[in-house]
Amino acid sequence: MRQSRRCSRSGCAQPAAATLTYVYAESTAVVGPLATFSEPHSYDLCEFHAERLTVPRGWEVVRHEIDLEDSGPTGDDLLALADAVREAARPEPPRDPADDGSGTRRGHLRVLPDIP
């Protein structure tokens, strides 16, 4: 179930559709897709306020495409997440403490690389 966040503009009760962040060192405001999590130094904006954002003179606005039809994770996203969880849960094969990494081990024998 998706939680609906509201626009950060005072008096606006519309659902958030975009996230606004600032890069003060570059005098830039960035408006992009709604962030997954609400961050302390970013602002959630509704579609109306995201489109009409203005910045101080000398500043630049970078606008990234906002997908208002985004319905959440796709099947591919969920499969990729499941694969990542499976891979992380897979135990590592036990390492031989006597194996220093040089050469290939074949049972109780070790094949050493040729040293010129």
PDB file of N, CA and C in Angstrom, residues 3 5 19 21 33-40 42-44:
ATOM      1  N   GLN A   3       1.782   5.101   0.583  1.00  0.00           N
ATOM      2  CA  GLN A   3       1.371   6.229   1.394  1.00  0.00           C
ATOM      3  C   GLN A   3       1.360   7.455   0.514  1.00  0.00           C
ATOM      4  N   ARG A   5       1.827  11.286   0.169  1.00  0.00           N
ATOM      5  CA  ARG A   5       2.351  12.475   0.829  1.00  0.00           C
ATOM      6  C   ARG A   5       1.685  13.680   0.210  1.00  0.00           C
ATOM      7  N   THR A  19       9.537  16.066  -6.270  1.00  0.00           N
ATOM      8  CA  THR A  19      10.393  16.445  -5.145  1.00  0.00           C
ATOM      9  C   THR A  19      11.314  17.570  -5.594  1.00  0.00           C
ATOM     10  N   THR A  21      14.651  19.797  -4.632  1.00  0.00           N
ATOM     11  CA  THR A  21      15.867  19.895  -3.823  1.00  0.00           C
ATOM     12  C   THR A  21      16.688  21.062  -4.349  1.00  0.00           C
ATOM     13  N   PRO A  33      11.096  13.480 -10.108  1.00  0.00           N
ATOM     14  CA  PRO A  33      10.051  12.561  -9.650  1.00  0.00           C
ATOM     15  C   PRO A  33       9.999  12.503  -8.129  1.00  0.00           C
ATOM     16  N   LEU A  34       8.854  12.156  -7.616  1.00  0.00           N
ATOM     17  CA  LEU A  34       8.664  12.070  -6.170  1.00  0.00           C
ATOM     18  C   LEU A  34       9.652  11.073  -5.578  1.00  0.00           C
ATOM     19  N   ALA A  35      10.406  11.527  -4.588  1.00  0.00           N
ATOM     20  CA  ALA A  35      11.398  10.671  -3.936  1.00  0.00           C
ATOM     21  C   ALA A  35      10.705   9.532  -3.190  1.00  0.00           C
ATOM     22  N   THR A  36      11.400   8.430  -3.071  1.00  0.00           N
ATOM     23  CA  THR A  36      10.848   7.269  -2.375  1.00  0.00           C
ATOM     24  C   THR A  36      10.564   7.587  -0.917  1.00  0.00           C
ATOM     25  N   PHE A  37      11.490   8.337  -0.294  1.00  0.00           N
ATOM     26  CA  PHE A  37      11.341   8.700   1.104  1.00  0.00           C
ATOM     27  C   PHE A  37      11.378  10.212   1.240  1.00  0.00           C
ATOM     28  N   SER A  38      10.666  10.718   2.218  1.00  0.00           N
ATOM     29  CA  SER A  38      10.693  12.147   2.496  1.00  0.00           C
ATOM     30  C   SER A  38      12.006  12.477   3.196  1.00  0.00           C
ATOM     31  N   GLU A  39      12.767  13.397   2.623  1.00  0.00           N
ATOM     32  CA  GLU A  39      14.057  13.797   3.181  1.00  0.00           C
ATOM     33  C   GLU A  39      13.921  15.146   3.875  1.00  0.00           C
ATOM     34  N   PRO A  40      14.735  15.405   4.898  1.00  0.00           N
ATOM     35  CA  PRO A  40      14.608  16.659   5.649  1.00  0.00           C
ATOM     36  C   PRO A  40      14.886  17.914   4.822  1.00  0.00           C
ATOM     37  N   SER A  42      14.464  18.357   1.465  1.00  0.00           N
ATOM     38  CA  SER A  42      13.786  18.357   0.175  1.00  0.00           C
ATOM     39  C   SER A  42      12.313  18.654   0.429  1.00  0.00           C
ATOM     40  N   TYR A  43      11.629  19.026  -0.628  1.00  0.00           N
ATOM     41  CA  TYR A  43      10.234  19.438  -0.492  1.00  0.00           C
ATOM     42  C   TYR A  43       9.395  18.681  -1.505  1.00  0.00           C
ATOM     43  N   ASP A  44       8.279  18.137  -1.064  1.00  0.00           N
ATOM     44  CA  ASP A  44       7.345  17.461  -1.946  1.00  0.00           C
ATOM     45  C   ASP A  44       6.394  18.503  -2.507  1.00  0.00           C
TER      46      ASP A  44
END
